[in-house]
Coordinates of C-alpha atoms in Angstrom, one line a residue:
M250 CA 44.1 8.7 0.5
K251 CA 41.7 9.7 3.4
T252 CA 40.8 12.9 1.4
F253 CA 39.9 10.3 -1.7
N254 CA 38.1 8.0 0.8
H255 CA 35.9 11.1 1.9
L256 CA 35.3 12.3 -1.5
V257 CA 33.9 9.1 -2.5
L258 CA 31.5 8.6 0.4
L259 CA 30.1 12.2 0.0
V260 CA 29.5 11.5 -3.9
F261 CA 28.0 8.0 -2.9
A262 CA 25.7 9.7 -0.2
A263 CA 24.8 12.5 -2.6
T264 CA 23.9 9.8 -5.2
I265 CA 21.5 8.3 -2.4
L266 CA 19.7 11.6 -1.4
L267 CA 19.1 12.3 -5.3
S268 CA 17.7 9.0 -6.2
C269 CA 15.4 8.9 -3.2
G270 CA 14.5 12.6 -4.5
A271 CA 13.5 11.7 -7.9
D272 CA 11.4 8.6 -6.5
S273 CA 10.0 9.5 -2.9
T274 CA 7.9 6.1 -3.0
Q275 CA 11.0 4.2 -2.3
M276 CA 11.2 5.8 1.5
Y277 CA 7.6 4.8 2.4
T278 CA 6.2 1.5 3.7
N279 CA 3.3 0.2 1.6
I280 CA -0.2 0.9 2.7
T281 CA -2.1 -1.7 4.8
G282 CA -5.6 -2.3 5.0
K283 CA -8.5 -4.0 2.9
A284 CA -10.0 -1.6 -0.3
G285 CA -12.4 1.0 1.4
E286 CA -11.0 1.0 5.0
M287 CA -10.8 3.8 6.8
V288 CA -9.2 4.6 10.4
V289 CA -10.7 7.3 12.1
I290 CA -8.3 8.7 15.3
V291 CA -10.9 10.1 17.8
S292 CA -11.6 9.9 21.6
K293 CA -14.4 7.6 22.7
E294 CA -16.6 10.4 24.1
S295 CA -16.3 12.3 20.7
W296 CA -17.0 9.2 18.7
E297 CA -20.0 8.8 20.3
A298 CA -21.1 12.5 20.5
E299 CA -21.8 14.8 17.7
P300 CA -18.2 14.7 16.0
G301 CA -18.4 10.8 15.4
K302 CA -22.2 11.2 14.0
I303 CA -21.0 13.6 11.6
M304 CA -18.3 11.4 10.3
R305 CA -20.3 8.4 9.7
E306 CA -23.2 10.0 8.3
T307 CA -20.7 11.3 5.7
L308 CA -17.8 8.7 5.2
A309 CA -20.4 5.6 5.8
Q310 CA -23.2 7.3 4.0
S311 CA -24.6 4.7 1.7
H312 CA -22.7 4.1 -1.7
A313 CA -24.9 5.1 -4.5
G314 CA -26.1 3.0 -7.2
L315 CA -26.0 -0.5 -5.3
P316 CA -28.9 -3.1 -5.0
Q317 CA -28.1 -3.1 -1.2
D318 CA -26.8 -0.8 1.3
E319 CA -23.2 -0.8 1.6
P320 CA -20.8 2.1 3.0
M321 CA -18.8 4.3 1.3
F322 CA -15.9 3.5 3.7
D323 CA -15.7 0.9 6.1
L324 CA -14.8 3.0 9.4
I325 CA -12.7 1.6 12.1
D326 CA -12.4 4.0 14.9
I327 CA -9.2 4.1 17.3
P328 CA -8.8 6.3 20.4
H329 CA -5.3 8.4 20.2
A330 CA -3.4 6.6 22.6
A331 CA -3.8 3.6 20.5
F332 CA -2.4 5.0 17.4
K333 CA 0.7 3.0 16.9
D334 CA 2.7 1.8 14.1
I335 CA 0.3 -0.8 13.6
F336 CA -2.3 1.5 12.3
K337 CA -0.2 4.5 11.1
T338 CA 0.4 2.7 7.5
A339 CA -3.7 2.2 6.8
R340 CA -4.6 3.5 3.8
N341 CA -7.2 6.1 4.6
I342 CA -6.7 8.0 7.9
V343 CA -8.8 10.8 9.3
R344 CA -6.8 12.3 12.6
T345 CA -9.1 14.3 15.0
S346 CA -7.9 16.9 17.6
I347 CA -10.7 18.6 19.7
S348 CA -9.2 20.7 22.8
A349 CA -9.2 23.8 24.4
N350 CA -5.7 23.8 23.9
T351 CA -5.6 24.1 20.1
E352 CA -3.5 26.7 18.9
K353 CA -5.2 27.0 15.5
S354 CA -8.5 25.1 14.1
G355 CA -9.0 24.1 10.6
I356 CA -8.2 21.0 8.2
S357 CA -5.1 19.5 6.1
F358 CA -5.0 17.1 3.6
T359 CA -1.8 15.1 3.3
D360 CA -0.6 12.3 1.3
D361 CA 1.6 9.5 2.2
V362 CA 2.5 10.9 5.6
W363 CA 3.5 7.3 7.3
A364 CA 3.0 5.0 3.9
Y365 CA 2.3 5.0 0.3
P366 CA -0.2 5.4 -1.2
Q367 CA -1.7 6.9 1.8
A368 CA -4.4 9.5 2.1
T369 CA -4.8 11.6 5.2
V370 CA -6.7 14.3 6.6
L371 CA -5.9 16.1 10.0
I372 CA -9.3 18.2 11.7
T373 CA -8.3 20.3 14.9
A374 CA -11.1 22.1 16.5
K375 CA -11.3 23.9 20.2
T376 CA -14.8 22.2 21.0
A377 CA -17.1 19.7 19.6
D378 CA -19.3 22.3 18.1
E379 CA -16.6 23.8 16.1
F380 CA -15.3 20.4 15.1
V381 CA -18.8 20.0 13.6
Q382 CA -18.9 23.0 11.8
I383 CA -15.4 22.6 10.5
F384 CA -16.4 19.4 8.8
E385 CA -19.8 20.3 7.8
E386 CA -18.2 23.1 5.5
N387 CA -15.5 20.4 4.2
K388 CA -17.5 17.2 4.3
D389 CA -17.8 17.1 0.1
K390 CA -14.1 17.8 -0.2
I391 CA -13.2 15.2 2.3
L392 CA -15.2 12.5 0.6
S393 CA -14.0 13.6 -2.7
Y394 CA -10.2 13.3 -1.5
F395 CA -10.8 9.7 0.0
V396 CA -12.7 8.2 -3.2
A397 CA -10.3 9.7 -5.5
A398 CA -7.4 8.3 -3.5
E399 CA -8.9 4.8 -3.6
K400 CA -9.7 5.2 -7.2
E401 CA -6.1 6.2 -7.9
R402 CA -4.7 3.2 -6.0
I403 CA -6.7 0.8 -8.5
T404 CA -5.5 2.8 -11.6
M405 CA -2.0 2.6 -10.5
N406 CA -2.1 -1.0 -10.5
Y407 CA -4.0 -1.4 -13.6
R408 CA -1.3 0.9 -15.1
K409 CA 1.4 -1.5 -14.3
V410 CA -0.2 -4.8 -15.5
Y411 CA -2.9 -4.8 -17.9
E412 CA -4.7 -6.8 -20.7
K413 CA -3.0 -6.0 -24.1
A414 CA -5.3 -7.6 -26.3
V415 CA -8.1 -5.5 -25.1
F416 CA -5.9 -2.4 -25.0
N417 CA -4.9 -3.2 -28.5
T418 CA -8.4 -3.9 -30.0
L419 CA -9.8 -0.6 -28.0
N420 CA -6.9 1.0 -30.0
T421 CA -7.3 -0.2 -33.3
E422 CA -11.1 -0.5 -33.5
L423 CA -12.2 2.5 -31.8
G424 CA -9.1 4.7 -31.5
I425 CA -9.1 5.0 -27.7
T426 CA -7.2 3.2 -25.0
M427 CA -8.1 1.6 -21.5
Q428 CA -6.5 -0.6 -19.0
V429 CA -8.2 -3.5 -17.5
P430 CA -6.6 -5.9 -15.7
P431 CA -5.1 -9.5 -17.2
G432 CA -7.9 -12.2 -17.8
F433 CA -10.8 -9.6 -19.5
R434 CA -11.5 -11.3 -22.6
I435 CA -13.4 -10.1 -25.7
M436 CA -16.7 -11.4 -25.9
E437 CA -18.2 -9.5 -28.9
K438 CA -16.9 -6.8 -31.5
Q439 CA -18.9 -5.2 -33.8
K440 CA -18.8 -1.9 -35.8
D441 CA -18.7 0.9 -33.1
F442 CA -19.3 -1.6 -30.3
I443 CA -16.9 -3.7 -28.4
W444 CA -17.8 -5.9 -25.0
V445 CA -14.9 -7.3 -23.1
Q446 CA -15.3 -9.1 -19.6
Y447 CA -13.7 -11.2 -16.7
D448 CA -15.7 -13.7 -15.1
T449 CA -15.5 -16.5 -12.1
P450 CA -17.8 -19.0 -10.8
D451 CA -18.5 -16.2 -8.4
I452 CA -18.5 -12.5 -9.9
I453 CA -18.7 -10.8 -13.5
Q454 CA -17.3 -7.5 -14.5
G455 CA -17.9 -6.4 -18.0
I456 CA -17.5 -3.3 -19.9
V457 CA -19.1 -2.5 -23.1
V458 CA -17.5 0.3 -25.2
Y459 CA -19.7 2.2 -27.9
T460 CA -19.8 5.0 -29.9
Y461 CA -22.7 7.5 -31.7
P462 CA -22.4 10.6 -33.5
Y463 CA -22.9 13.8 -31.8
V464 CA -25.6 15.2 -33.6
S465 CA -27.8 17.0 -31.1
D466 CA -27.3 19.2 -27.7
S467 CA -29.4 16.1 -26.1
A468 CA -26.9 13.8 -26.8
F469 CA -25.9 14.0 -22.9
T470 CA -29.1 13.4 -21.8
V471 CA -30.4 10.4 -19.7
D472 CA -33.6 10.1 -21.9
Y473 CA -31.5 10.1 -25.2
Q474 CA -28.6 7.5 -24.0
L475 CA -30.8 5.1 -22.5
P476 CA -32.5 3.9 -25.7
I477 CA -29.0 3.6 -27.6
R478 CA -27.7 1.8 -24.9
D479 CA -30.4 -0.5 -24.2
S480 CA -31.0 -1.4 -27.7
L481 CA -27.0 -2.1 -28.5
L482 CA -27.5 -4.4 -25.2
K483 CA -30.3 -6.3 -26.4
K484 CA -28.4 -6.9 -29.7
Y485 CA -25.1 -7.9 -28.7
V486 CA -25.0 -8.8 -25.2
P487 CA -27.6 -12.0 -24.7
G488 CA -28.5 -13.4 -21.3
P489 CA -27.9 -17.3 -20.0
T490 CA -31.4 -18.3 -21.4
E491 CA -33.1 -18.2 -24.8
G492 CA -34.5 -15.0 -25.4
S493 CA -33.0 -13.2 -22.7
Y494 CA -30.6 -10.0 -22.9
M495 CA -29.1 -7.3 -20.5
T496 CA -30.9 -4.1 -20.3
T497 CA -31.3 -1.2 -17.8
E498 CA -33.5 -1.5 -14.6
K499 CA -35.8 1.9 -14.9
R500 CA -37.8 1.2 -11.9
I501 CA -35.3 3.2 -10.6
D502 CA -33.9 6.8 -11.3
Q503 CA -30.7 6.8 -12.9
I504 CA -27.9 9.0 -11.0
F505 CA -26.4 11.3 -13.6
N506 CA -23.6 14.0 -13.3
V507 CA -21.9 16.2 -15.7
L508 CA -18.4 16.5 -15.6
K509 CA -15.1 16.9 -17.4
H510 CA -13.1 13.7 -18.0
N511 CA -9.4 14.3 -19.9
G512 CA -10.6 17.9 -20.3
N513 CA -13.6 16.9 -22.7
Y514 CA -17.0 17.2 -21.7
A515 CA -18.5 14.0 -20.3
A516 CA -21.0 12.6 -18.5
E517 CA -21.1 10.2 -15.6
M518 CA -24.5 7.6 -15.0
R519 CA -25.1 5.1 -12.4
G520 CA -27.6 2.7 -11.7
L521 CA -28.7 -1.1 -12.0
W522 CA -28.8 -3.3 -14.8
R523 CA -30.9 -6.4 -14.9
V524 CA -31.4 -9.3 -17.6
E525 CA -34.8 -9.6 -19.5
N526 CA -36.5 -12.8 -19.3
D527 CA -33.9 -14.0 -16.5
F528 CA -32.9 -13.1 -12.8
M529 CA -29.8 -11.9 -13.3
G530 CA -28.7 -8.0 -12.3
G531 CA -26.4 -5.9 -10.5
P532 CA -25.0 -2.4 -10.6
Y533 CA -23.4 -0.1 -13.1
I534 CA -21.7 3.0 -13.9
A535 CA -21.2 4.3 -17.5
L536 CA -19.0 6.9 -18.8
S537 CA -19.7 9.1 -22.0
E538 CA -17.3 11.3 -23.3
L539 CA -17.5 13.9 -26.1
D540 CA -14.9 13.4 -29.2
A541 CA -15.1 16.8 -30.6
S542 CA -12.6 16.4 -33.2
N543 CA -14.6 13.4 -34.7
Q544 CA -18.2 14.5 -33.7
R545 CA -18.8 11.9 -31.7
V546 CA -19.5 10.5 -28.1
I547 CA -17.6 7.6 -26.6
N548 CA -19.4 5.5 -24.1
A549 CA -18.0 3.0 -21.6
F550 CA -20.6 1.0 -19.7
G551 CA -19.1 -1.3 -16.8
F552 CA -21.1 -3.7 -14.6
V553 CA -21.0 -6.1 -12.3
Y554 CA -22.6 -9.4 -11.0
A555 CA -21.7 -10.7 -7.8
P556 CA -25.0 -12.5 -6.2
S557 CA -24.8 -12.8 -2.4
K558 CA -21.5 -10.9 -2.4
D559 CA -21.0 -7.0 -1.6
K560 CA -20.4 -5.2 -4.5
R561 CA -18.9 -2.0 -3.9
N562 CA -15.1 -2.6 -4.4
F563 CA -15.9 -4.7 -7.5
L564 CA -17.8 -1.7 -9.0
R565 CA -15.1 0.6 -8.0
Q566 CA -12.5 -1.6 -9.8
V567 CA -14.7 -1.5 -12.8
E568 CA -15.0 2.5 -12.3
A569 CA -11.3 2.8 -12.6
M570 CA -10.9 1.0 -15.6
I571 CA -13.5 2.9 -17.3
Y572 CA -12.4 6.5 -16.2
S573 CA -8.5 5.0 -17.9
L574 CA -10.2 5.8 -20.9
K575 CA -7.8 8.1 -23.2
Q576 CA -8.8 9.2 -26.8
N577 CA -6.0 8.6 -29.3
N578 CA -6.8 12.3 -30.9
Q579 CA -6.6 13.8 -27.8
A580 CA -4.4 16.4 -29.0
D581 CA -6.9 17.7 -31.5
N582 CA -9.5 17.9 -29.0
D583 CA -7.1 20.1 -26.6
K584 CA -7.2 22.4 -29.8
L585 CA -11.1 23.0 -29.7
N586 CA -12.4 25.5 -27.3
Q587 CA -15.3 22.9 -25.8
Q588 CA -16.3 25.6 -23.4
D589 CA -18.3 27.0 -26.7
V590 CA -20.1 23.8 -27.1
E591 CA -24.0 23.9 -25.6
I592 CA -24.9 20.8 -24.1
Q593 CA -28.2 20.3 -22.8
V594 CA -28.2 18.3 -19.8
E595 CA -31.7 18.3 -18.2
G596 CA -33.8 14.9 -18.6

C-alpha cells in the first residue's frame, strides 16, 4: 500500500510540473504599476550623473506625434537597497550595476523575471563611461523592447475580450479582422470604408478602415495617401457643427516609416488631426498594408480626442488595435515574393 501511495504522489507531482511547463505564466504574480511606468534601479550618484542623463534622454524622451510633450515612459528611480518585492513586480524594469568589481560588462533582456508579463533590462559596466557607451550602442534596441512590451500587453487583453460586432463586420465587408475592446460601435459603413468609435463624455477613440487599389509604386507615400484619406474623412466623418469635418493637420510634418506587418509591405504614419470649421483635434496613428494578392492597400487610421488629458496611453491603445489587423487571405500573400515589389517611399 505504501508503494502504491508513493507512486500516486509521484504521478501527481509530475502532473503539476508538466502543467506548469505547459503554461509558465501560472507561476508568476501579475505585473503592477500604471501603463507607461518604468522602474530604474540605479544609485543616486549615477542617476544624477551621465548614466542617469542618457537614460532620461532616451526613455523619457517626448513621445512622437502628440500635441503636447509627454514622455515615452514615466521613470521612477529606485536605489539598489530599496529594490524590494514591492518594486520587483513592476511592468518595466531597468537594472544597473556600475562597479569596478563587475566581472562582465554588457546588457541582457529578460522577460517575466518576477512577474508576468514583465520586461526587464540589466546593464552592467565597470565605470560610468563604459555604462554610457553600452547604453548609447543599445538605446534603440532598449526603447523598442519596452515599447513592444507595452503594446503586447494591451494586445493580449484585446485578444481575450473584443467587440464581436466590429470584428464580424470587418471580416465580412473588408476581408480582414481586428480586435477592438467592447464598447466600440459602427459609426459609418460604406463600400470599402468602415468607421468605428468608442466615446465617453471625456474621450473619443476612433478607427477608420478603408481600402484603395494598389495601382502605383507611389501608393505608399505621404503625398499619395493624404489626399485619399482626407477626401474620405471629409465625406464620411463629420464634425459636431454644420459644415465641419475631420481632416489631417498639415501645419506640421507627418512622421512616416516603412515597415513589415504580418510579413506584408506596410507603412506607418503619425501626426495630428483636426476638425475643419471647428476646434476639435488630437493625435493619430495610421497603418497602411499591402494586400498583394488582391492588389489593394488596406488602411487603418486610429485617432484620439481627449482634451485637457494626457493622450499617450490612449494613443497606444488605439495603436494596439490597428496593429491587430490581419488579412483573411494572408496565406495567398505569403506565397508571393513581396521582396520583388518595388515601392517608392519618398515624399
